[in-house]
Coordinates of C-alpha atoms in Angstrom, one line a residue:
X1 CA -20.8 14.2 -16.2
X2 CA -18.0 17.4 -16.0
X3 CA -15.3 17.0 -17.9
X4 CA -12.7 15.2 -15.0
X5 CA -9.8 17.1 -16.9
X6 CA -10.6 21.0 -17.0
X7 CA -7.6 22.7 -17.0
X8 CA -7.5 26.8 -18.1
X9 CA -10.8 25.9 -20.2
X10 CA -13.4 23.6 -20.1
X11 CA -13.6 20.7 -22.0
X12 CA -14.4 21.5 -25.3
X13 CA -16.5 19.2 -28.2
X14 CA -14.8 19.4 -31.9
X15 CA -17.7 20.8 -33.5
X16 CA -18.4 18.4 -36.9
X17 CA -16.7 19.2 -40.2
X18 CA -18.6 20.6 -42.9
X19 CA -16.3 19.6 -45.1
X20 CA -14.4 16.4 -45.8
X21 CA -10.8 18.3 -45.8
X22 CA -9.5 16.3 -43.0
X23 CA -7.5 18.0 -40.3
X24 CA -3.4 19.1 -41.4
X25 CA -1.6 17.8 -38.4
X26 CA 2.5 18.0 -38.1
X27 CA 4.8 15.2 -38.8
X28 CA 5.6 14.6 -35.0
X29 CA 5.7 11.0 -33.4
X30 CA 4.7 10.1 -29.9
X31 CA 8.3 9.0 -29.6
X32 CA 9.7 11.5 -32.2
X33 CA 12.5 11.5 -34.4
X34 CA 15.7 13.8 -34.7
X35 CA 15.9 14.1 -37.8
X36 CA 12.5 15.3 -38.4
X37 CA 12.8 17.7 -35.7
X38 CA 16.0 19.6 -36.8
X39 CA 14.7 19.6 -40.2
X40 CA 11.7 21.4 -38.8
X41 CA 14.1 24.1 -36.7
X42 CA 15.5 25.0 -40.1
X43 CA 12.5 25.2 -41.9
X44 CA 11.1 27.6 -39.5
X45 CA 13.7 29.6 -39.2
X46 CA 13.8 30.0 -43.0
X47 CA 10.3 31.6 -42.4
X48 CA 11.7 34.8 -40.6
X49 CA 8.7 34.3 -37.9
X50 CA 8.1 37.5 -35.3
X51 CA 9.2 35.7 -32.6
X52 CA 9.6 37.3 -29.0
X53 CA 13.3 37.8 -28.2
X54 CA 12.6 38.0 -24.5
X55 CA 11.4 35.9 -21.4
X56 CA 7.9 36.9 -21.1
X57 CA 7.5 38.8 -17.5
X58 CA 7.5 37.3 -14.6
X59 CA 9.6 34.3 -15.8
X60 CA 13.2 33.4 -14.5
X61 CA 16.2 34.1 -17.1
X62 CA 17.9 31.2 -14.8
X63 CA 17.1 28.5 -12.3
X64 CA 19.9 28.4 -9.7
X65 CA 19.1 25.4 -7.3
X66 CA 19.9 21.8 -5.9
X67 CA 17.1 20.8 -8.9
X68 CA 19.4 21.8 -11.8
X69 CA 21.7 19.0 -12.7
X70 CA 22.3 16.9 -15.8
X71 CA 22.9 12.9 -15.6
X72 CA 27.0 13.2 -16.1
X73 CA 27.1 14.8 -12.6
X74 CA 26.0 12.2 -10.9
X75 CA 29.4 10.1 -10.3
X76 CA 28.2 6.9 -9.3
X77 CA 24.4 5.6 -7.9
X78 CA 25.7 6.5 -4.3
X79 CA 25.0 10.0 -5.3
X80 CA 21.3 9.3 -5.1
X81 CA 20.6 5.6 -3.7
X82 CA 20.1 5.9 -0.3
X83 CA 20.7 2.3 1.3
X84 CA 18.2 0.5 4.4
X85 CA 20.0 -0.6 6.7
X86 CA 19.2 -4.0 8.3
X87 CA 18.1 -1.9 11.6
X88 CA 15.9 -0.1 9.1
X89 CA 14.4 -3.3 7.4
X90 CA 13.4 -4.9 10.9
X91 CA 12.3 -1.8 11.9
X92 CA 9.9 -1.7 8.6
X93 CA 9.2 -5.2 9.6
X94 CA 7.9 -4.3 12.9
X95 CA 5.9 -1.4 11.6
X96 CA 3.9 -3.5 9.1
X97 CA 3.0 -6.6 12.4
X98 CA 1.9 -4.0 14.3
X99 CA -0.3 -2.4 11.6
X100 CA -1.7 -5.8 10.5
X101 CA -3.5 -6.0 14.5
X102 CA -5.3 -3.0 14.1
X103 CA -7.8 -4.7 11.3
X104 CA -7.7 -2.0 9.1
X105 CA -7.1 -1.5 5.6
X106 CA -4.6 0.3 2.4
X107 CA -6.7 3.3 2.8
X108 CA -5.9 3.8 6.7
X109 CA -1.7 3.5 6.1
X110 CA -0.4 6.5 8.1
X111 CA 2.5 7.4 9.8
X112 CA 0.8 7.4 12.8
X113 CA 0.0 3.6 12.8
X114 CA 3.0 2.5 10.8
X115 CA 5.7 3.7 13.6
X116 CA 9.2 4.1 12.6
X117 CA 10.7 5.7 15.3
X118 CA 14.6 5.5 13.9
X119 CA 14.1 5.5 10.2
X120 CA 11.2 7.9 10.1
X121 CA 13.6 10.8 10.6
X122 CA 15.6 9.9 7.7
X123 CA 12.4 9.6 5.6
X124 CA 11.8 13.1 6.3
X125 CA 15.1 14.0 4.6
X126 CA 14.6 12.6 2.2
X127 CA 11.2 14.3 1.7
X128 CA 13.0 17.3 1.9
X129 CA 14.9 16.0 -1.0
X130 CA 12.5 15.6 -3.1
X131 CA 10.7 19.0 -2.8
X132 CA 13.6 20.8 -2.1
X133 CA 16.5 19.1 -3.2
X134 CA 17.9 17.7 -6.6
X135 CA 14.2 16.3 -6.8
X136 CA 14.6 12.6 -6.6
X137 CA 16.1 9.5 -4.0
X138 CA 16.2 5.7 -4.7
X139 CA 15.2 4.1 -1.4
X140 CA 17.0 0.0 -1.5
X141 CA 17.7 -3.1 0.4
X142 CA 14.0 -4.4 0.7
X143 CA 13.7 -7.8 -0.7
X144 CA 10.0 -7.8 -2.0
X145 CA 10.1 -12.1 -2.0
X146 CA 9.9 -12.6 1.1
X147 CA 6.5 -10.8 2.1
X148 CA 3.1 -11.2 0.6
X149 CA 1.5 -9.2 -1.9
X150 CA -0.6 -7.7 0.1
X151 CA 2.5 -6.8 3.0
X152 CA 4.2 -5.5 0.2
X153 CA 1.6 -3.1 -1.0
X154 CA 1.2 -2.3 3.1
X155 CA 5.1 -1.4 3.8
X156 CA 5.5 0.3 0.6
X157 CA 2.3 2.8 2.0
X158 CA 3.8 3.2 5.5
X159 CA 7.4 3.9 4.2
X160 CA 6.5 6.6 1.7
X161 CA 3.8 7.9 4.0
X162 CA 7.0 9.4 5.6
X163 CA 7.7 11.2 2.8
X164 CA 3.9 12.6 1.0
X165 CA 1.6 11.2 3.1
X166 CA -1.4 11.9 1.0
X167 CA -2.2 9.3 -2.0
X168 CA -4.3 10.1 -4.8
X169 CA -6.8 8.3 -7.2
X170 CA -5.0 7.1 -10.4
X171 CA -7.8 6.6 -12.5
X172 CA -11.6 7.4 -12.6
X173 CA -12.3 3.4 -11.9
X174 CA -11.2 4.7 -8.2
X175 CA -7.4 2.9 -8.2
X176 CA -5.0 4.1 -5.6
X177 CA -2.6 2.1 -6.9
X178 CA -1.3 0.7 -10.1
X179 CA 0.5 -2.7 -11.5
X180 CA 3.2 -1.8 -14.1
X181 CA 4.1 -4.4 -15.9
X182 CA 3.2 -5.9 -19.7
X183 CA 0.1 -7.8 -19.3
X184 CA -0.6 -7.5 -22.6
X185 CA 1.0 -7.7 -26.1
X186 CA 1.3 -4.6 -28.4
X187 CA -0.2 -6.5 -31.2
X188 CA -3.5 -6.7 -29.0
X189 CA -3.5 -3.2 -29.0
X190 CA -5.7 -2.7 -32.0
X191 CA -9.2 -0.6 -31.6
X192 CA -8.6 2.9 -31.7
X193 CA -8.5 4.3 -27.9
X194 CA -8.1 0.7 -26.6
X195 CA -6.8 0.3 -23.0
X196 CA -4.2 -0.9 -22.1
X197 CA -1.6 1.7 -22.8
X198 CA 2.0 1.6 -22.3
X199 CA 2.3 0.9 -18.6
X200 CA 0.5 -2.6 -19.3
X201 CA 2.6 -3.2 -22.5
X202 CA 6.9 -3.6 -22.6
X203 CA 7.3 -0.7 -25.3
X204 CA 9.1 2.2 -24.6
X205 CA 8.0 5.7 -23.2
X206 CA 9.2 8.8 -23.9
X207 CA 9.6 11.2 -21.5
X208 CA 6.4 12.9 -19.8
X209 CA 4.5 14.0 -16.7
X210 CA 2.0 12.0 -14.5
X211 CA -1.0 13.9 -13.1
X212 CA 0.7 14.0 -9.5
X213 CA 2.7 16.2 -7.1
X214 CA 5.0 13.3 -6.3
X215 CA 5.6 9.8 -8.0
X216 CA 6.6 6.2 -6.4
X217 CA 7.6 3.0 -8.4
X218 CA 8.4 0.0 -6.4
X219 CA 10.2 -2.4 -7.7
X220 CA 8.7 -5.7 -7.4
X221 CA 10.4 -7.6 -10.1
X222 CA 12.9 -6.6 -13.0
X223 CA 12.7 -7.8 -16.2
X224 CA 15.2 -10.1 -17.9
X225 CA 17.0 -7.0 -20.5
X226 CA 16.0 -3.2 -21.0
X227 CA 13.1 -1.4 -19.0
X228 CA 15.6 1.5 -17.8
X229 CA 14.0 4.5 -16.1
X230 CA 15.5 8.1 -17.0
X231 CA 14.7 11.1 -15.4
X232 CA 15.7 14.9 -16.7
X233 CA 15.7 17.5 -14.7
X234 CA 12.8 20.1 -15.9
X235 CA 15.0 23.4 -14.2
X236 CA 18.0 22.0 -16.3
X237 CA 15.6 22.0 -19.8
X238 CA 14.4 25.4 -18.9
X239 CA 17.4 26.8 -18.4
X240 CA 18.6 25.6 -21.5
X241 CA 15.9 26.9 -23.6
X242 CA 15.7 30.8 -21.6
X243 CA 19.0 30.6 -23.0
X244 CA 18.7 29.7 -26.2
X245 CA 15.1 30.3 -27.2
X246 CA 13.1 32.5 -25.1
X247 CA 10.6 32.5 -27.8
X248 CA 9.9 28.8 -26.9
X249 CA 9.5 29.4 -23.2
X250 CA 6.1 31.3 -24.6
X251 CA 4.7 29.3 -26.7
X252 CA 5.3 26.3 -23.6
X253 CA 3.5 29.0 -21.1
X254 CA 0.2 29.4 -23.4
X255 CA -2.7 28.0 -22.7
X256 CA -3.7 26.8 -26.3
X257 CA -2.0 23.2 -26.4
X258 CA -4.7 21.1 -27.8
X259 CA -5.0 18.0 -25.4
X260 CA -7.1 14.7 -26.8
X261 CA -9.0 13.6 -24.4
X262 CA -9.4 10.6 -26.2
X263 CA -13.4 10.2 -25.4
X264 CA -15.2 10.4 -28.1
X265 CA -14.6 13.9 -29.6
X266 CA -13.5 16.1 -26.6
X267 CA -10.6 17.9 -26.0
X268 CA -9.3 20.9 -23.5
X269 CA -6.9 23.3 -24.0
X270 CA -3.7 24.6 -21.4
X271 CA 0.1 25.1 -21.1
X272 CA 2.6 22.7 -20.9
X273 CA 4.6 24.7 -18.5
X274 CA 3.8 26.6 -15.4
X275 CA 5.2 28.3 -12.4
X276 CA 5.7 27.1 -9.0
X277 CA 6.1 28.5 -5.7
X278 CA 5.5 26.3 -2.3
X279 CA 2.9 25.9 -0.1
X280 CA 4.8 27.2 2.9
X281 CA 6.4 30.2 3.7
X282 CA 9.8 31.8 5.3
X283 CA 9.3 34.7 7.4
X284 CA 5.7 35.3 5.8
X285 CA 7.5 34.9 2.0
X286 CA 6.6 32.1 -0.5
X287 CA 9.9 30.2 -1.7
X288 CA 9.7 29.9 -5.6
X289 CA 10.7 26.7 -6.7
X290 CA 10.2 28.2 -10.4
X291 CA 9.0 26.9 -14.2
X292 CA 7.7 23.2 -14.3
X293 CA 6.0 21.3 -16.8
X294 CA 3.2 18.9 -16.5
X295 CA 2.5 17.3 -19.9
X296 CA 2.3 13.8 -21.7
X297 CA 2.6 13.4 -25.3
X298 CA 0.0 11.2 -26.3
X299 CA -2.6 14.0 -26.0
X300 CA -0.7 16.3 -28.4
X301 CA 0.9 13.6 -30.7
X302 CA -1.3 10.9 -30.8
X303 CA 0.3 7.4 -30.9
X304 CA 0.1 3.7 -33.7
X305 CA -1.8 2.6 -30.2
X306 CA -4.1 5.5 -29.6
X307 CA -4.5 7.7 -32.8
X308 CA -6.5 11.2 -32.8
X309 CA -10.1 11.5 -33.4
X310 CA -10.3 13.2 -36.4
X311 CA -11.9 16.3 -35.5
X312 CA -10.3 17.3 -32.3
X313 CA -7.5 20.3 -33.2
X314 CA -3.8 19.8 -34.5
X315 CA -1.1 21.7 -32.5
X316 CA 0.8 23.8 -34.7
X317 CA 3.8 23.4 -36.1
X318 CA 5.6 25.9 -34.0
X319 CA 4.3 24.3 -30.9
X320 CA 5.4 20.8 -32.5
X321 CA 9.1 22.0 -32.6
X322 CA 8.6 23.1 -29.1
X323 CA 7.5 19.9 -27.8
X324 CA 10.5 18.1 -29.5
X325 CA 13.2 20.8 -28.4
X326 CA 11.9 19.5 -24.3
X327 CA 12.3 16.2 -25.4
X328 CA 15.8 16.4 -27.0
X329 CA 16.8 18.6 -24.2
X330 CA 15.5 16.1 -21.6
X331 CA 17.3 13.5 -23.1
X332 CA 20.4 15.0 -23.7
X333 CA 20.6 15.5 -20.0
X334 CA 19.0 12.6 -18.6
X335 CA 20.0 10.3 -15.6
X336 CA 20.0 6.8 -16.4
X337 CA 18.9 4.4 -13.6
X338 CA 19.0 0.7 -13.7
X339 CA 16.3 0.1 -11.3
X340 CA 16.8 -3.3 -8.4
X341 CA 14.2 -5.8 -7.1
X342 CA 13.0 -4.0 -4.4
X343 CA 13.7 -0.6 -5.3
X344 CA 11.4 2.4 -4.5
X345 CA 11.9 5.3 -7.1
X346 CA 10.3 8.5 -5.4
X347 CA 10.3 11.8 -7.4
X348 CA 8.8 15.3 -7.6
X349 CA 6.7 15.0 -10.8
X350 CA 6.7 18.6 -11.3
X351 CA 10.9 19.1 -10.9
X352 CA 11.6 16.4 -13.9
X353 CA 10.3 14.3 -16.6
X354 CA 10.4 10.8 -16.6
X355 CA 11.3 8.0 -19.5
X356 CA 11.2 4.2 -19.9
X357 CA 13.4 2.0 -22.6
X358 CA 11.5 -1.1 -23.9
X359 CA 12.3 -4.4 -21.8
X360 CA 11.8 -8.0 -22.5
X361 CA 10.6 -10.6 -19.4
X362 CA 11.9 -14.5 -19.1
X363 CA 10.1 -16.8 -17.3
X364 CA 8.5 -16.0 -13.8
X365 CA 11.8 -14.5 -12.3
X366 CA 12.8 -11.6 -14.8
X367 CA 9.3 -10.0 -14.8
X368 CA 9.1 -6.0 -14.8
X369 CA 6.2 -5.5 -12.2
X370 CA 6.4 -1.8 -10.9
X371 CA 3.7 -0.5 -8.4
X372 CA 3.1 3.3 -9.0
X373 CA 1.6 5.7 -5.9
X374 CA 0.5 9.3 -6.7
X375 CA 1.6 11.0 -3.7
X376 CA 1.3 14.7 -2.1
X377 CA 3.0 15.9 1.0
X378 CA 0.6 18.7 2.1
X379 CA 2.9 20.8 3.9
X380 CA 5.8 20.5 1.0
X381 CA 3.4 20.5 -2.2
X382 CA 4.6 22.6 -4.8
X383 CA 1.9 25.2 -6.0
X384 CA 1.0 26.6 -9.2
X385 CA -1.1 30.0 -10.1
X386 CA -2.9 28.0 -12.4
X387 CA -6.4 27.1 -11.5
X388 CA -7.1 24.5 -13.9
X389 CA -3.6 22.8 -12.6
X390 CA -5.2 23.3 -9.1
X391 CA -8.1 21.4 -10.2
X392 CA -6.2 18.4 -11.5
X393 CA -4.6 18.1 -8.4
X394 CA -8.4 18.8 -6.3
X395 CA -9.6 15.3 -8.6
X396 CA -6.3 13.5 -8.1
X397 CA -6.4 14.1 -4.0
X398 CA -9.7 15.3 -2.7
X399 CA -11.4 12.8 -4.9
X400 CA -14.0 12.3 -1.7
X401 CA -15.2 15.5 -1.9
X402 CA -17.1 15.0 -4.9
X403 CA -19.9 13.0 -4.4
X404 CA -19.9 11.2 -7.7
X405 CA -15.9 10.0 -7.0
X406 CA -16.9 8.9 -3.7
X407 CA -19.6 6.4 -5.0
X408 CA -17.0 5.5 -7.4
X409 CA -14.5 4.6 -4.5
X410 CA -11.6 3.2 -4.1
X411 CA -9.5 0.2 -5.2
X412 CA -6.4 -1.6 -4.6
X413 CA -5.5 -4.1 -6.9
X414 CA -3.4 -6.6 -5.1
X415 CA -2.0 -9.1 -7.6
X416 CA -2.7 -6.9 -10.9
X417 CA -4.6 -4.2 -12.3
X418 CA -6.4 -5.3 -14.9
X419 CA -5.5 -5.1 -18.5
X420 CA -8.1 -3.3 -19.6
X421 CA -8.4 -0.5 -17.3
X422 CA -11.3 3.1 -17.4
X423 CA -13.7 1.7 -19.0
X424 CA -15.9 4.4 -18.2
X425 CA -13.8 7.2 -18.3
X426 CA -10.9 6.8 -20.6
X427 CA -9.9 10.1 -20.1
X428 CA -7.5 9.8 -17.3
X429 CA -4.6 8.8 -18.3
X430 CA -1.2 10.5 -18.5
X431 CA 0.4 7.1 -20.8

């Protein structure tokens, strides 16, 4: 089978070692450490490197829109919490009755049988939001008790089918949807490449990308302390480093970023940041939204859950203090939110990265259980002049065009996903 993950090259095999020198890799954690990271700074600046003192062309020397912010300017959770009315709730309600006649299935949730004449309209603001806008919107007043899991998994589709309609396959097992929650302990995680990884464990995660346009979490249950979610706004990290270190902003735009794949030996090779523009246009002109990243750590870094294989290629160490400057950046100017039973978190995946703190559950009422959509909103989707980023998002939402995804299918786990999830293809994951 083709590599699912080509990006700007295809997959590539670590060819075997002749030798039994194993592989010099930096001193970088998958959650990594500050004091490791300055010390690196200094140590390569010590080393007098050639380094570009320039944006390299066709990049921005600033971002100026709605999408630049950092979490101190958000004043209170009014700023972004956008509140259901009860009118809105029956009206949801209604939607999902009349949807349940028509003896269809997850797969068939549309806007045009889930009708929501009143609060459709607002749904499309906030759509506009999130493409156009600061990025993100929490949606709240649902009270996920008092449906079943299966309505909840229903009005969850027809709400945010106002806002990307298009869902996309989360894994190569054919899941359209995904249970987040710790259905396993971390000391079960012990064979190298095991599943699951962290969204079926209660550790943290630092910040990252999915492999989506636009990502959903709803909220069916909080746990008891922690599980947090932060989000940074990419435009704001950019800025910050075009300012600083242009230099950086090139070594993030190359394509050489070794990515485990985590099967077997394989690995491919892209950027970590990339340039967007939309997919429609004002008076026959593309709108540039600007640099984006689309990146998860595990694949560079490694993690104690998910080590290396020993042959594929260590990132150097000047892309290593890249990776960490995002990070550092992304927290310093993150947005905490304390996520509510019932909640629907809906971002643009390509306008900010997302974290998670480590949470503990008690008993069968403080349980984190978070239900994740991939979503794309065909006429909004942000582009990218990357091919291989093209084809991520080709396997993510035209999965039925390839004939071996469409024996493959699709699935909706109602209760759970199971704990140990791509058995077969243990490449997809952005944990």
């Amino acid at each position: 089978m083709a590599c699912p993950l080509q990006f700007t090259r295809a997959c590539n095999m670590a060819p075997p070692q002749k030798d039994t020198n194993p592989i010099i890799r930096p001193d970088i954690d998958w959650i990594p450490s500050y004091k490791v990271f300055k010390k690196r700074v200094q140590r390569l600046a010590a080393q007098n490197l050639n380094r570009p003192t320039t944006l390299p062309a066709g990049w921005p020397a600033k971002i100026t829109s709605e999408r630049v912010w950092s979490g101190s300017d958000f004043k209170s959770e009014d700023d972004y919490v956008v509140k259901l009315s009860q009118e809105d709730i029956l009206e949801i309600e209604s939607a999902l009755e009349f949807f349940k006649t028509l003896d269809l299935g997850p797969d068939d949730v549309s806007k045009s049988n889930f009708p929501l004449p009143n609060l459709g309209p607002k749904l499309e603001e906030v759509s506009d939001i999130i493409h156009n806008g600061r990025g993100f919107v929490v949606l709240r007043g649902l009270n996920p008790d008092k449906y079943s899991s299966t309505d909840n998994i229903l009005l969850y589709l027809g709400v945010t089918s106002y806002i990307a309609e298009t869902r996309g396959m989360q894994d190569f097992d054919g899941r359209m949807i995904l249970h987040i929650q710790a259905v396993r302990k971390e000391s079960d995680v012990t064979q190298h490449g095991s599943m699951p990884n962290s969204p079926y464990v209660n550790r943290a995660q630092p910040f990252h990308t999915d492999l989506c346009d636009v990502l959903s979490l709803y909220a069916l249950g909080v746990a008891k302390y922690g599980g947090e979610s932060y989000l940074a706004s990419s435009a704001t990290i950019y800025n910050e480093i075009a300012r600083m270190r242009p230099d950086v902003i090139h070594v993030l735009a190359q394509d050489d970023w070794p990515f485990d794949e985590f099967y077997k030996n394989q690995y491919h090779t892209r950027p970590l940041l990339y340039n967007f523009s939309s997919s429609s246009s004002v008076d026959g002109r593309k709108e540039h939204h600007g640099p984006g990243f689309q990146f998860s750590r595990r694949p560079l870094t490694g993690a104690h859950f998910s080590p290396h294989h020993p042959l594929v290629p260590a990132m150097s160490e000047v892309q290593a203090e890249a990776l960490d400057m995002v990070y550092f950046l992304a927290k310093e100017h993150a947005l905490e939110i304390q996520l509510q039973k019932g909640d629907m978190q809906i971002f643009n995946n390509f306008a900010m990265l997302h974290a998670r703190s480590s949470f503990v559950d008690e008993g069968e009422h403080h349980k984190r259980h978070m239900l994740r959509l991939w979503l794309r909103n065909e006429q909004k989707m942000w582009r990218s002049d990357s091919e291989g980023l093209d084809k991520v998002g080709r396997e993510v939402y035209e999965w039925d065009k390839e004939e071996w995804r469409r024996e493959v299918g699709t699935k909706w786990d109602i209760e759970q996903s199971p704990p140990e999830l791509r058995v077969d293809f243990k490449r997809a994951s952005c944990a």
